[in-house]
Short mmCIF file of N, CA and C in Angstrom, two decimals:
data_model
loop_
_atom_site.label_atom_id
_atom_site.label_comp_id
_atom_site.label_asym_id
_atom_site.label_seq_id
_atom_site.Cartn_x
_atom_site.Cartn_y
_atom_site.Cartn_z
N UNK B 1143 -16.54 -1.35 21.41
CA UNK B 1143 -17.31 -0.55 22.35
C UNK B 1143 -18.58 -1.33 22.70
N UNK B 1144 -19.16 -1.38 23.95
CA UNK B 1144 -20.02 -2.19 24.67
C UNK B 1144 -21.13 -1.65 24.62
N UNK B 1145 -22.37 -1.72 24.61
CA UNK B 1145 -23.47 -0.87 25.07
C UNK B 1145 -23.24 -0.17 25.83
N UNK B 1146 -23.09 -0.42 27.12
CA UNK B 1146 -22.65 0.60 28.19
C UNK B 1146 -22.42 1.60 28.09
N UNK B 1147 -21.31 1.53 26.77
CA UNK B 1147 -20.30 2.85 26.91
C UNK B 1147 -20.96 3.71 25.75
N UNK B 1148 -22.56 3.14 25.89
CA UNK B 1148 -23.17 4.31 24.32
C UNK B 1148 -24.29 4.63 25.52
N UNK B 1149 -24.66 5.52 26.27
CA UNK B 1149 -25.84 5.16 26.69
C UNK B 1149 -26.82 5.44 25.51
N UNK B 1150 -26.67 6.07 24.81
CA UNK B 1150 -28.13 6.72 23.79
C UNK B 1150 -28.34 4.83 23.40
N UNK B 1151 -27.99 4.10 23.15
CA UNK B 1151 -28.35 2.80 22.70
C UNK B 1151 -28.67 2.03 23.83
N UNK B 1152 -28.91 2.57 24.90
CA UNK B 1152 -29.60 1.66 26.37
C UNK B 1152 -30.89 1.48 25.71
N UNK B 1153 -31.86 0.48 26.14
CA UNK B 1153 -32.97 0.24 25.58
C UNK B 1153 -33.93 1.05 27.12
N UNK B 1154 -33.22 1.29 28.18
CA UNK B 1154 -34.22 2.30 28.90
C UNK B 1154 -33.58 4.00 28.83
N UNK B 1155 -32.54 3.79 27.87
CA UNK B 1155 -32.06 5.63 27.49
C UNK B 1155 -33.53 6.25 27.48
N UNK B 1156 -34.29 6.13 27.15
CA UNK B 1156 -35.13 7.37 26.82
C UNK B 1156 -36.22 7.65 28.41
N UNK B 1157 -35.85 6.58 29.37
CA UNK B 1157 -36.83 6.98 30.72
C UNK B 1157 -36.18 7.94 31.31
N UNK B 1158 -37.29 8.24 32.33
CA UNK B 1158 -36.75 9.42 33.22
C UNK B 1158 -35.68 9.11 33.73
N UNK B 1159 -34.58 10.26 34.40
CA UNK B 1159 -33.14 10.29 34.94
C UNK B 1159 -33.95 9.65 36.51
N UNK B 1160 -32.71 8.39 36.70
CA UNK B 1160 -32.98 7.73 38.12
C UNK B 1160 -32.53 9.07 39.07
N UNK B 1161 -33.05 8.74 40.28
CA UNK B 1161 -32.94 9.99 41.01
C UNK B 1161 -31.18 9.83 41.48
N UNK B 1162 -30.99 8.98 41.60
CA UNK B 1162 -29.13 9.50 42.05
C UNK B 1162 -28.66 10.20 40.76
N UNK B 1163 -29.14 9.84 39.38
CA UNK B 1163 -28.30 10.51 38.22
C UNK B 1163 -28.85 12.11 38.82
N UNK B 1164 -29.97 12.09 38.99
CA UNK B 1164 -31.02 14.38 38.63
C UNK B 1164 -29.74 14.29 40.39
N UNK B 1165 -29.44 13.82 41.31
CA UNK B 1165 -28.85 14.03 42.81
C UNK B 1165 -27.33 14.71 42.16
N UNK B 1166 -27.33 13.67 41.26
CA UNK B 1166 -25.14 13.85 40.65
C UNK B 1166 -25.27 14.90 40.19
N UNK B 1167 -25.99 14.60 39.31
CA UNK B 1167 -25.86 16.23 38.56
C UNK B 1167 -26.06 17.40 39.06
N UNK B 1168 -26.40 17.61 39.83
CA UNK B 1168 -26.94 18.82 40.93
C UNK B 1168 -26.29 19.15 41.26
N UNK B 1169 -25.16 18.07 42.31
CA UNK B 1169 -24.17 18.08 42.79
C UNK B 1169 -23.04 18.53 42.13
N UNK B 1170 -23.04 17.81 41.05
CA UNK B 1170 -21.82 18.49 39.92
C UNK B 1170 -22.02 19.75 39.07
N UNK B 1171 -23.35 20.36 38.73
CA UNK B 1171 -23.65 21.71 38.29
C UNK B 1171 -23.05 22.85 39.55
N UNK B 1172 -23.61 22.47 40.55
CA UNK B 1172 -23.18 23.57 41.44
C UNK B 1172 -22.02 23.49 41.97
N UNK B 1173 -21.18 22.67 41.35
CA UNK B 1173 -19.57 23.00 41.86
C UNK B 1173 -18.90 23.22 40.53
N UNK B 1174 -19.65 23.03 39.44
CA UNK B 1174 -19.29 23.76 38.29
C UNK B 1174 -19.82 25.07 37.71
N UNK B 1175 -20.28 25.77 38.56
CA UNK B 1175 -21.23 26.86 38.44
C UNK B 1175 -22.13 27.28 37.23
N UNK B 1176 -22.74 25.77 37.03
CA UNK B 1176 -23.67 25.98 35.60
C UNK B 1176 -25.14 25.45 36.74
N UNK B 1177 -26.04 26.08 34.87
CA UNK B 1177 -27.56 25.55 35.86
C UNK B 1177 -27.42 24.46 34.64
N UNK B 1178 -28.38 23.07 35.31
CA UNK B 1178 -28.51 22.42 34.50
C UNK B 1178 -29.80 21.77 35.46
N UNK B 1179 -31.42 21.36 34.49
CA UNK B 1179 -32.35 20.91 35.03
C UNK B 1179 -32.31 19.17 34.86
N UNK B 1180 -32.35 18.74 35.87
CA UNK B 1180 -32.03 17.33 35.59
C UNK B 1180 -33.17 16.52 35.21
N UNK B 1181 -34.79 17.22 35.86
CA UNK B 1181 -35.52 16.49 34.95
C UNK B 1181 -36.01 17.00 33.38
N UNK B 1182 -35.50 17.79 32.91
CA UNK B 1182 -35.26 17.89 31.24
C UNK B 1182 -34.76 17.06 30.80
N UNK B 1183 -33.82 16.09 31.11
CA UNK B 1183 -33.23 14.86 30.74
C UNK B 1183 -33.45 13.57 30.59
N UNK B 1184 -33.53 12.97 29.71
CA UNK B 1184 -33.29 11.33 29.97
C UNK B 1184 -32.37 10.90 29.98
N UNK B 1185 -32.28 9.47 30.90
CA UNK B 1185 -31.64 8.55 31.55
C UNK B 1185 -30.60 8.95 30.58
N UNK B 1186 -30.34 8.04 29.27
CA UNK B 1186 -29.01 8.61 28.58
C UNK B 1186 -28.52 10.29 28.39
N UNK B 1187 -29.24 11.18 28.40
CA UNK B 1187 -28.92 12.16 27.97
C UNK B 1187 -28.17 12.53 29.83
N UNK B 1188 -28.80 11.92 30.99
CA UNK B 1188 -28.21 12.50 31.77
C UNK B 1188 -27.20 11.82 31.95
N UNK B 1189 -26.77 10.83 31.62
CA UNK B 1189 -25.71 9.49 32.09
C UNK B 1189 -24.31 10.73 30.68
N UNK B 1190 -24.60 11.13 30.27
CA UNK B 1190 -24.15 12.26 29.02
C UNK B 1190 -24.09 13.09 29.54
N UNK B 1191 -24.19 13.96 30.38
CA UNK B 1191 -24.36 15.43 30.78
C UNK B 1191 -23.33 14.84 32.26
N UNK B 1192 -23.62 13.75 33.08
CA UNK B 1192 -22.87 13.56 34.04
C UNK B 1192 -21.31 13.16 33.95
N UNK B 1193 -21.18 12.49 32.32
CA UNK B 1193 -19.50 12.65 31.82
C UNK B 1193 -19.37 13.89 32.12
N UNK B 1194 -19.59 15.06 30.70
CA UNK B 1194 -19.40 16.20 30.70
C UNK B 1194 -19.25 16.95 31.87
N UNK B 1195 -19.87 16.96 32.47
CA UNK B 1195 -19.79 17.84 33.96
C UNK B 1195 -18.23 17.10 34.33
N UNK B 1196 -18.30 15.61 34.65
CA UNK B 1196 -17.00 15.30 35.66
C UNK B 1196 -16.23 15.92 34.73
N UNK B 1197 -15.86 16.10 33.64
CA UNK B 1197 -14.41 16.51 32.94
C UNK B 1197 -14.32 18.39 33.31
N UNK B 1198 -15.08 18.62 33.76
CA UNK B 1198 -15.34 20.08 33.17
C UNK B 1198 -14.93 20.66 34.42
N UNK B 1199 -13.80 21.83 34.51
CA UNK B 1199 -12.96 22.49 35.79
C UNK B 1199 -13.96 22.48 36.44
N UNK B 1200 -13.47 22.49 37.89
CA UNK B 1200 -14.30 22.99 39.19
C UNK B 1200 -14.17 24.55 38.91
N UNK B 1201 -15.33 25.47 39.45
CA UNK B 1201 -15.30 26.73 39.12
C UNK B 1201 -15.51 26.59 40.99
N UNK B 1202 -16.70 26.01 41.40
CA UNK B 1202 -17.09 26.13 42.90
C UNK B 1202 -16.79 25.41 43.93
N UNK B 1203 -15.64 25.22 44.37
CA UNK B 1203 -14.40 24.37 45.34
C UNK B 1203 -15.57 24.69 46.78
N UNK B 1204 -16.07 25.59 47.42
CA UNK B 1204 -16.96 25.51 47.92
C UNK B 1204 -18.32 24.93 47.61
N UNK B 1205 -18.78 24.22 47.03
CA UNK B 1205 -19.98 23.64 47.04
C UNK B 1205 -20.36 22.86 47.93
N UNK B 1206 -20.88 22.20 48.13
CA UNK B 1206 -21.04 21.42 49.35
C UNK B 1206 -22.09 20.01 48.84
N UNK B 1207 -21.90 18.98 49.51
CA UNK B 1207 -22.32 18.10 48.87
C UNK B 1207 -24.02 17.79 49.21
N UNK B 1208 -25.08 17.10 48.40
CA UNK B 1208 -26.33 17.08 48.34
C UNK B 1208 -26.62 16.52 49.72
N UNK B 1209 -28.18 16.13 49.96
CA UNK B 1209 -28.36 15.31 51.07
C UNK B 1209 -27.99 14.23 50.35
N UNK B 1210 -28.04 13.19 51.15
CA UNK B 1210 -28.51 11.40 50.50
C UNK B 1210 -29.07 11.40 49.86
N UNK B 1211 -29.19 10.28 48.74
CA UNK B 1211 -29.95 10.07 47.92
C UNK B 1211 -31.03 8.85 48.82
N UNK B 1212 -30.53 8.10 49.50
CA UNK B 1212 -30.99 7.23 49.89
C UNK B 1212 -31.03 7.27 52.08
N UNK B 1213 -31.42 6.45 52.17
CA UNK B 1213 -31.60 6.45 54.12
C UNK B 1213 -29.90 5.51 54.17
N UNK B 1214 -28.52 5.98 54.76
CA UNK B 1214 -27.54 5.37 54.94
C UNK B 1214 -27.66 3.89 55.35
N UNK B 1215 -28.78 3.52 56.32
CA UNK B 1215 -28.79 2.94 57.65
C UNK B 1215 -29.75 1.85 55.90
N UNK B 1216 -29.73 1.80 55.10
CA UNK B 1216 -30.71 0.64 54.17
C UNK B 1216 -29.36 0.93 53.10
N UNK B 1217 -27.75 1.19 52.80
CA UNK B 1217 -26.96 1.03 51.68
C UNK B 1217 -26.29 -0.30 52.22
N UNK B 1218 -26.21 -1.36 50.98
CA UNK B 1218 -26.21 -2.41 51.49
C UNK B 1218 -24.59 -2.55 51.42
N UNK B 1219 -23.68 -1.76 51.39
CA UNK B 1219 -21.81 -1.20 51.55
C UNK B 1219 -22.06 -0.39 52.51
N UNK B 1220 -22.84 -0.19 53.20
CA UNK B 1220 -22.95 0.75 54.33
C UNK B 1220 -21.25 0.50 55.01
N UNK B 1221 -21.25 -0.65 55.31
CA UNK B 1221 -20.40 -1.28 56.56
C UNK B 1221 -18.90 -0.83 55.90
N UNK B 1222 -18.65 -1.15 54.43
CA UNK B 1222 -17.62 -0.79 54.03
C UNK B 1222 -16.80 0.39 54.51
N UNK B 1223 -15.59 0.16 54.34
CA UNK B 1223 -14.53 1.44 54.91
C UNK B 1223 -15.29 2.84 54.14
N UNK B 1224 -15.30 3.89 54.82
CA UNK B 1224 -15.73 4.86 53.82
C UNK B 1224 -15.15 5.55 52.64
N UNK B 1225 -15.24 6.37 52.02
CA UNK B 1225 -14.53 6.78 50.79
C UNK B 1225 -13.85 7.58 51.69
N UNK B 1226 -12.72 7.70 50.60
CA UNK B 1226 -11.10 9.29 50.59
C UNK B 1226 -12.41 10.53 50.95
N UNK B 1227 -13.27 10.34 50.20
CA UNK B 1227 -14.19 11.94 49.97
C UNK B 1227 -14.85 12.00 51.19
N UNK B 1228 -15.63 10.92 51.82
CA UNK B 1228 -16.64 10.82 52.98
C UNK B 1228 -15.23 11.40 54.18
N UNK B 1229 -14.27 10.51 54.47
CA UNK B 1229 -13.21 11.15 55.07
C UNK B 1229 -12.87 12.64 54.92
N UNK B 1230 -12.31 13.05 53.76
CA UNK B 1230 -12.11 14.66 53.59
C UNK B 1230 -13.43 15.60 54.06
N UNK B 1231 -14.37 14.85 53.99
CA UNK B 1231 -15.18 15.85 54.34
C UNK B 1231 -15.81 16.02 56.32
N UNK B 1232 -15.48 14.73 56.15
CA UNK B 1232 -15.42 14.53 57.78
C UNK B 1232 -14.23 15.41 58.36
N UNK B 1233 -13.33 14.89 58.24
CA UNK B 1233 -11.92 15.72 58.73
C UNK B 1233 -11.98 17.78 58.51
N UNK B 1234 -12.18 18.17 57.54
CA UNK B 1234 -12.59 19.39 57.07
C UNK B 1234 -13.73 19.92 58.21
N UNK B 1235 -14.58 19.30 58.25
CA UNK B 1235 -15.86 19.53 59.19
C UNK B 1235 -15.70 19.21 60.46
N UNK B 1236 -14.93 18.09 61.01
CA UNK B 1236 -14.51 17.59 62.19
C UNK B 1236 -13.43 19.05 62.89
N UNK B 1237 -12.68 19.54 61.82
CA UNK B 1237 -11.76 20.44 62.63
C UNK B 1237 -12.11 21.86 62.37
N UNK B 1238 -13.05 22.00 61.94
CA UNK B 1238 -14.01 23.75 62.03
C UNK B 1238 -14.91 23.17 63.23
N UNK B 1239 -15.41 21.83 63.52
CA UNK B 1239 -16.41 22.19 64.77
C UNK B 1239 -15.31 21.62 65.88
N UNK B 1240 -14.09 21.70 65.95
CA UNK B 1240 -13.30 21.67 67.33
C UNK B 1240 -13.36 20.25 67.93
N UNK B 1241 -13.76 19.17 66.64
CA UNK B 1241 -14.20 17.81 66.94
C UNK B 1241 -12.95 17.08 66.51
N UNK B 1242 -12.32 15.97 67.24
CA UNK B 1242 -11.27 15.33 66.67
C UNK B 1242 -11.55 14.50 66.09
N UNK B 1243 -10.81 13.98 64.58
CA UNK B 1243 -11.44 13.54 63.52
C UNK B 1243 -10.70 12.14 63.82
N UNK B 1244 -11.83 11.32 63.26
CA UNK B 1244 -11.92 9.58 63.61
C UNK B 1244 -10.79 8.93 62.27
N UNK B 1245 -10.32 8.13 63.16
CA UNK B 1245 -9.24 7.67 61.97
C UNK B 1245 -9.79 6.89 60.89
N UNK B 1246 -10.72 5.90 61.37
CA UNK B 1246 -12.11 4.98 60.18
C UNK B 1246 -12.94 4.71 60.38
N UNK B 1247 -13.70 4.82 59.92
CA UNK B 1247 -15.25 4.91 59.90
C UNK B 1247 -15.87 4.44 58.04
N UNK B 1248 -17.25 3.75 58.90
CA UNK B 1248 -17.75 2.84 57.77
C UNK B 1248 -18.66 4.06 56.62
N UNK B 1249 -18.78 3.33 55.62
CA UNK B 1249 -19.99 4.48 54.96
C UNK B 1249 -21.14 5.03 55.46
N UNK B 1250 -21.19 4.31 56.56
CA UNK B 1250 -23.32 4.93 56.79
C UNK B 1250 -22.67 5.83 58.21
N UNK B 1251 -21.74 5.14 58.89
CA UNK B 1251 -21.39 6.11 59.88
C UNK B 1251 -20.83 7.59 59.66
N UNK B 1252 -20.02 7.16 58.25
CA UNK B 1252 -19.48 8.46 57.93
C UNK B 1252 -20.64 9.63 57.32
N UNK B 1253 -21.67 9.03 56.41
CA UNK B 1253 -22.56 10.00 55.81
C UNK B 1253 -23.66 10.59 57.08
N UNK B 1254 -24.03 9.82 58.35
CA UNK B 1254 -24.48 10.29 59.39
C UNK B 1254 -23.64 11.23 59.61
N UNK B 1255 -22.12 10.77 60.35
CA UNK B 1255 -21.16 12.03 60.81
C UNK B 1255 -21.28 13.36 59.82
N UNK B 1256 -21.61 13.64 58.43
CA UNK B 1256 -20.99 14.11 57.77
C UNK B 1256 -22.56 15.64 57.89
N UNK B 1257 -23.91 14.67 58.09
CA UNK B 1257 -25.06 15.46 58.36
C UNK B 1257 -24.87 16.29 59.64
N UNK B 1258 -24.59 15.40 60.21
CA UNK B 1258 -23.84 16.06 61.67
C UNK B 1258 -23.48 17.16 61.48
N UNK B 1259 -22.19 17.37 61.26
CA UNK B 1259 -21.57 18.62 61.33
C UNK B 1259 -21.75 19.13 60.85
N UNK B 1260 -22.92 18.95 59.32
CA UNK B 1260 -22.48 20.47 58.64
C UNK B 1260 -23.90 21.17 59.12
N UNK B 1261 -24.82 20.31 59.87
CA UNK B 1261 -25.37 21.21 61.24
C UNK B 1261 -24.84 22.10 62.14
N UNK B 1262 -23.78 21.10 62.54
CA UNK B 1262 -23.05 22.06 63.59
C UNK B 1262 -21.94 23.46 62.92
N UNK B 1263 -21.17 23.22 61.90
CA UNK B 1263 -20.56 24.01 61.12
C UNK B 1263 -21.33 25.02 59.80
N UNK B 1264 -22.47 24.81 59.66
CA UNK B 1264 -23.12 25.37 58.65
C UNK B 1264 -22.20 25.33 57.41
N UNK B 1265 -21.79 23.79 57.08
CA UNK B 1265 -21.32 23.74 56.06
C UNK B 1265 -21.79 23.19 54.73
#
């Protein structure tokens, strides 16, 4: 087993949770319908709480995903094909707002498209 795979033995485990970890977890509490405060946590304890959550049933299939963590238009994979998920959520949102859904699209285009609609869809 590697460091990695301990976080409590990271030598920055004990700093504050980086803001995409307190973003994940947010994200993953409210589609697991728990509360969980992400700055109560440190870095390892949340890199620990963000296993737990992924294993743990979806209770809230409606949740909806956070803003950005970051400005799209500065991710330096921006350009990359987008994810299965950035897609599903485009397509889902593309055909509640009566919009025909794009066959590919890059990451920063897709997380723009994705602010988009759930303006237009209140999703």
């Amino acid at each position: 087993m590697s460091q990695l795979d301990n976080p409590s033995q990271w030598t920055t485990g004990n700093d504050a949770p980086t803001d995409k970890q307190k973003g994940f977890i947010s994200t993953l509490a409210s589609s697991k319908n728990v509360s969980v405060d992400p700055d109560s946590l440190n870095k390892s304890e949340a890199s620990a709480k963000i296993n737990e959550l992924k294993d743990a049933p979806t209770q809230n299939a409606d949740a909806t995903a956070g803003q950005p963590i970051q400005d799209p238009d500065s991710w330096s994979t921006g350009d990359d094909k987008a994810t299965g998920k950035q897609m599903g959520y485009v397509a889902v949102m593309a055909k509640k707002a009566g919009e025909s859904v794009p066959s590919e699209m890059g990451k920063t285009d897709a997380s723009k498209k994705i602010e988009e609609l759930k303006g237009k869809t209140g999703m």
